[in-house]
PDB file of C-alpha atoms in Angstrom:
ATOM      1  CA  MET H  26     -41.173  -7.141  60.112  1.00  0.00           C
ATOM      2  CA  ASN H  27     -37.799  -6.487  57.804  1.00  0.00           C
ATOM      3  CA  GLU H  28     -37.657  -7.537  54.253  1.00  0.00           C
ATOM      4  CA  GLY H  29     -37.800 -12.164  54.717  1.00  0.00           C
ATOM      5  CA  GLU H  30     -38.248 -11.841  58.554  1.00  0.00           C
ATOM      6  CA  LYS H  31     -41.237 -14.048  59.561  1.00  0.00           C
ATOM      7  CA  MET H  32     -42.650 -13.991  62.240  1.00  0.00           C
ATOM      8  CA  ASP H  33     -42.611 -16.426  65.204  1.00  0.00           C
ATOM      9  CA  LEU H  34     -46.237 -17.744  65.444  1.00  0.00           C
ATOM     10  CA  LYS H  35     -45.470 -20.248  68.317  1.00  0.00           C
ATOM     11  CA  GLN H  36     -45.498 -18.448  71.360  1.00  0.00           C
ATOM     12  CA  THR H  37     -44.403 -19.909  74.903  1.00  0.00           C
ATOM     13  CA  LYS H  38     -46.850 -16.874  76.644  1.00  0.00           C
ATOM     14  CA  PRO H  39     -50.673 -15.437  75.317  1.00  0.00           C
ATOM     15  CA  VAL H  40     -50.128 -12.002  73.956  1.00  0.00           C
ATOM     16  CA  HIS H  41     -52.517  -9.492  75.529  1.00  0.00           C
ATOM     17  CA  LEU H  42     -54.645  -8.008  73.178  1.00  0.00           C
ATOM     18  CA  ARG H  43     -57.798  -5.253  72.474  1.00  0.00           C
ATOM     19  CA  CYS H  44     -60.843  -5.911  70.199  1.00  0.00           C
ATOM     20  CA  PRO H  45     -60.354  -2.479  68.104  1.00  0.00           C
ATOM     21  CA  LYS H  46     -64.187  -2.239  67.858  1.00  0.00           C
ATOM     22  CA  CYS H  47     -65.163  -2.443  71.468  1.00  0.00           C
ATOM     23  CA  ARG H  48     -61.971  -2.454  73.264  1.00  0.00           C
ATOM     24  CA  TYR H  49     -62.713  -5.949  75.108  1.00  0.00           C
ATOM     25  CA  ASP H  50     -59.406  -6.989  76.494  1.00  0.00           C
ATOM     26  CA  PHE H  51     -58.256 -10.423  76.069  1.00  0.00           C
ATOM     27  CA  SER H  52     -55.243 -12.809  76.180  1.00  0.00           C
ATOM     28  CA  TYR H  53     -54.925 -14.519  73.342  1.00  0.00           C
ATOM     29  CA  ASN H  54     -52.547 -17.337  72.862  1.00  0.00           C
ATOM     30  CA  THR H  55     -51.646 -18.760  68.858  1.00  0.00           C
ATOM     31  CA  ASN H  56     -50.613 -22.068  69.480  1.00  0.00           C
ATOM     32  CA  HIS H  57     -53.863 -23.602  69.279  1.00  0.00           C
ATOM     33  CA  ILE H  58     -54.078 -22.135  65.855  1.00  0.00           C
ATOM     34  CA  GLU H  59     -50.549 -23.884  64.389  1.00  0.00           C
ATOM     35  CA  ASN H  60     -51.508 -26.844  65.985  1.00  0.00           C
ATOM     36  CA  GLU H  61     -54.729 -27.270  63.991  1.00  0.00           C
ATOM     37  CA  ILE H  62     -52.895 -26.265  60.659  1.00  0.00           C
ATOM     38  CA  ASP H  63     -50.158 -28.766  61.269  1.00  0.00           C
ATOM     39  CA  ARG H  64     -52.753 -31.655  62.357  1.00  0.00           C
ATOM     40  CA  LEU H  65     -54.597 -30.317  59.126  1.00  0.00           C
ATOM     41  CA  LYS H  66     -51.566 -30.419  57.397  1.00  0.00           C
ATOM     42  CA  CYS H  67     -50.892 -33.897  58.793  1.00  0.00           C
ATOM     43  CA  GLU H  68     -54.770 -35.160  58.151  1.00  0.00           C
ATOM     44  CA  ILE H  69     -54.575 -33.830  54.196  1.00  0.00           C
ATOM     45  CA  SER H  70     -51.214 -35.619  53.415  1.00  0.00           C
ATOM     46  CA  SER H  71     -52.002 -38.788  54.690  1.00  0.00           C
ATOM     47  CA  ILE H  72     -55.794 -39.244  52.751  1.00  0.00           C
ATOM     48  CA  LYS H  73     -53.588 -37.896  49.468  1.00  0.00           C
ATOM     49  CA  SER H  74     -51.632 -40.595  50.391  1.00  0.00           C
ATOM     50  CA  ALA H  75     -54.590 -43.378  51.326  1.00  0.00           C
ATOM     51  CA  MET H  76     -56.408 -41.921  47.893  1.00  0.00           C
ATOM     52  CA  GLN H  77     -52.699 -42.303  45.653  1.00  0.00           C
ATOM     53  CA  GLU H  78     -52.691 -46.140  47.218  1.00  0.00           C
ATOM     54  CA  HIS H  79     -56.559 -46.860  46.757  1.00  0.00           C
ATOM     55  CA  LYS H  80     -55.677 -45.839  43.204  1.00  0.00           C
ATOM     56  CA  ARG H  81     -52.820 -48.210  42.541  1.00  0.00           C
ATOM     57  CA  LEU H  82     -54.947 -50.637  44.488  1.00  0.00           C
ATOM     58  CA  TYR H  83     -57.742 -50.497  41.635  1.00  0.00           C
ATOM     59  CA  PRO H  84     -56.892 -48.920  38.354  1.00  0.00           C
ATOM     60  CA  GLY H  85     -59.737 -49.568  36.513  1.00  0.00           C
ATOM     61  CA  ARG H  86     -62.420 -48.809  39.546  1.00  0.00           C
ATOM     62  CA  TYR H  87     -60.287 -46.475  42.150  1.00  0.00           C
ATOM     63  CA  ARG H  88     -63.509 -43.760  41.929  1.00  0.00           C
ATOM     64  CA  ASP H  89     -66.066 -45.994  44.085  1.00  0.00           C
ATOM     65  CA  SER H  90     -67.772 -44.648  47.719  1.00  0.00           C
ATOM     66  CA  TRP H  91     -64.603 -44.706  49.263  1.00  0.00           C
ATOM     67  CA  TYR H  92     -62.677 -42.658  47.142  1.00  0.00           C
ATOM     68  CA  LYS H  93     -65.682 -40.067  46.536  1.00  0.00           C
ATOM     69  CA  LYS H  94     -65.728 -39.336  50.399  1.00  0.00           C
ATOM     70  CA  ALA H  95     -62.043 -39.557  50.787  1.00  0.00           C
ATOM     71  CA  SER H  96     -62.065 -36.690  48.234  1.00  0.00           C
ATOM     72  CA  CYS H  97     -65.143 -34.336  50.464  1.00  0.00           C
ATOM     73  CA  LYS H  98     -62.834 -35.313  53.373  1.00  0.00           C
ATOM     74  CA  LEU H  99     -60.568 -33.688  51.390  1.00  0.00           C
ATOM     75  CA  GLN H 100     -62.107 -31.013  49.889  1.00  0.00           C
ATOM     76  CA  GLU H 101     -63.355 -29.826  53.794  1.00  0.00           C
ATOM     77  CA  ASN H 102     -59.747 -30.367  55.427  1.00  0.00           C
ATOM     78  CA  VAL H 103     -58.590 -27.598  52.383  1.00  0.00           C
ATOM     79  CA  ALA H 104     -61.048 -25.007  53.596  1.00  0.00           C
ATOM     80  CA  GLN H 105     -60.283 -25.403  57.027  1.00  0.00           C
ATOM     81  CA  LEU H 106     -56.654 -24.250  56.500  1.00  0.00           C
ATOM     82  CA  GLN H 107     -57.711 -21.737  54.264  1.00  0.00           C
ATOM     83  CA  GLU H 108     -59.371 -20.131  57.164  1.00  0.00           C
ATOM     84  CA  TYR H 109     -57.141 -21.238  59.943  1.00  0.00           C
ATOM     85  CA  LYS H 110     -54.311 -19.832  58.000  1.00  0.00           C
ATOM     86  CA  LYS H 111     -56.505 -16.638  56.971  1.00  0.00           C
ATOM     87  CA  VAL H 112     -57.378 -16.369  61.888  1.00  0.00           C
ATOM     88  CA  ARG H 113     -53.370 -16.710  61.922  1.00  0.00           C
ATOM     89  CA  LYS H 114     -52.658 -14.066  59.030  1.00  0.00           C
ATOM     90  CA  ALA H 115     -55.290 -11.644  60.837  1.00  0.00           C
ATOM     91  CA  THR H 116     -53.551 -12.896  63.902  1.00  0.00           C
ATOM     92  CA  ALA H 117     -50.283 -11.369  63.481  1.00  0.00           C
ATOM     93  CA  VAL H 118     -51.557  -8.408  61.935  1.00  0.00           C
ATOM     94  CA  GLU H 119     -53.097  -7.222  64.956  1.00  0.00           C
ATOM     95  CA  ILE H 120     -50.097  -8.469  67.313  1.00  0.00           C
ATOM     96  CA  LYS H 121     -48.357  -6.265  65.114  1.00  0.00           C
ATOM     97  CA  LEU H 122     -49.923  -3.227  65.286  1.00  0.00           C
ATOM     98  CA  GLN H 123     -50.581  -3.792  69.121  1.00  0.00           C
ATOM     99  CA  THR H 124     -46.796  -3.870  69.510  1.00  0.00           C
ATOM    100  CA  ASN H 125     -46.286  -0.933  67.333  1.00  0.00           C
ATOM    101  CA  ILE H 126     -49.244   1.009  69.611  1.00  0.00           C
ATOM    102  CA  ILE H 127     -46.831  -0.075  72.826  1.00  0.00           C
ATOM    103  CA  PHE H 128     -43.982   1.199  71.233  1.00  0.00           C
ATOM    104  CA  LYS H 129     -45.076   5.124  70.260  1.00  0.00           C
ATOM    105  CA  LYS H 130     -46.598   4.953  73.783  1.00  0.00           C
ATOM    106  CA  LEU H 131     -43.130   3.982  75.139  1.00  0.00           C
ATOM    107  CA  VAL H 132     -40.892   6.427  72.663  1.00  0.00           C
ATOM    108  CA  GLU H 133     -43.773   9.054  73.327  1.00  0.00           C
ATOM    109  CA  GLU H 134     -42.486   8.543  77.284  1.00  0.00           C
ATOM    110  CA  LYS H 135     -38.792   8.697  76.825  1.00  0.00           C
ATOM    111  CA  LEU H 136     -38.851  11.844  74.131  1.00  0.00           C
ATOM    112  CA  GLY H 137     -42.161  13.438  74.626  1.00  0.00           C
ATOM    113  CA  LYS H 138     -44.772  14.486  71.955  1.00  0.00           C
ATOM    114  CA  GLU H 139     -43.843  16.877  70.133  1.00  0.00           C
ATOM    115  CA  GLU H 140     -40.233  14.495  69.261  1.00  0.00           C
ATOM    116  CA  THR H 141     -42.468  11.285  68.655  1.00  0.00           C
ATOM    117  CA  MET H 142     -43.806  12.788  65.794  1.00  0.00           C
ATOM    118  CA  LYS H 143     -41.179  15.103  63.976  1.00  0.00           C
ATOM    119  CA  LEU H 144     -40.529  11.379  64.120  1.00  0.00           C
ATOM    120  CA  LEU H 145     -43.375   9.636  62.908  1.00  0.00           C
ATOM    121  CA  GLU H 146     -42.996  11.637  60.494  1.00  0.00           C
ATOM    122  CA  GLU H 147     -40.549  11.252  58.814  1.00  0.00           C
ATOM    123  CA  ALA H 148     -41.620   7.360  59.172  1.00  0.00           C
ATOM    124  CA  GLU H 149     -44.672   8.906  56.499  1.00  0.00           C
ATOM    125  CA  LYS H 150     -42.223  10.612  54.538  1.00  0.00           C
ATOM    126  CA  GLU H 151     -40.031   7.368  54.354  1.00  0.00           C
ATOM    127  CA  MET H 152     -42.831   4.938  53.625  1.00  0.00           C
ATOM    128  CA  LEU H 153     -43.821   6.800  50.606  1.00  0.00           C
ATOM    129  CA  TYR H 154     -40.355   6.794  49.176  1.00  0.00           C
ATOM    130  CA  TYR H 155     -39.691   3.106  49.949  1.00  0.00           C
ATOM    131  CA  GLU H 156     -43.469   2.042  48.869  1.00  0.00           C
ATOM    132  CA  TRP H 157     -42.335   4.475  45.082  1.00  0.00           C
ATOM    133  CA  ASP H 158     -39.300   1.803  45.535  1.00  0.00           C
ATOM    134  CA  MET H 159     -41.735  -1.171  44.804  1.00  0.00           C
ATOM    135  CA  ALA H 160     -44.038   0.422  42.743  1.00  0.00           C
ATOM    136  CA  LYS H 161     -40.845   0.569  40.461  1.00  0.00           C
ATOM    137  CA  GLN H 162     -39.704  -3.425  41.040  1.00  0.00           C
ATOM    138  CA  ASN H 163     -40.602  -5.882  38.469  1.00  0.00           C
ATOM    139  CA  PHE H 164     -43.499  -8.149  39.354  1.00  0.00           C
ATOM    140  CA  THR H 165     -44.360 -11.600  36.688  1.00  0.00           C
ATOM    141  CA  ARG H 166     -47.207 -12.103  35.592  1.00  0.00           C
ATOM    142  CA  PHE H 167     -49.214 -15.682  36.403  1.00  0.00           C
ATOM    143  CA  ASP H 168     -49.146 -18.437  33.431  1.00  0.00           C
ATOM    144  CA  GLY H 169     -47.224 -15.994  31.376  1.00  0.00           C
ATOM    145  CA  ALA H 170     -49.265 -14.352  30.512  1.00  0.00           C
TER     146      ALA H 170
END
């Protein structure tokens, strides 16, 4: 993916994947992950607004049992959301890897193994320069440290 380009993970049809360890072939559709992420974001938002409303209505004694239960539910949903985002990221990486493998096979069929190997070597050399250029960029420090 190019800089600034984002992979769209909402799919109309499943992606065919192969497990790198056991070589099991399976179809995978990321829509359910995206739907769960959307659902959790909505739930988190509604819990936060309900907690703020509760805090506004009961300013002196807002930390009652309802508030504590809502706070626990909020923490659970945030943890679940983080897990789903990890799964989404790992899936995107695996899909990209599978796409690259398929592309390499297609190039190999069209141009031959020797030409493909030359192109791969050129690409690896380009990556060295690219990584070097990235290393020279200025990065800001967290909290101004």
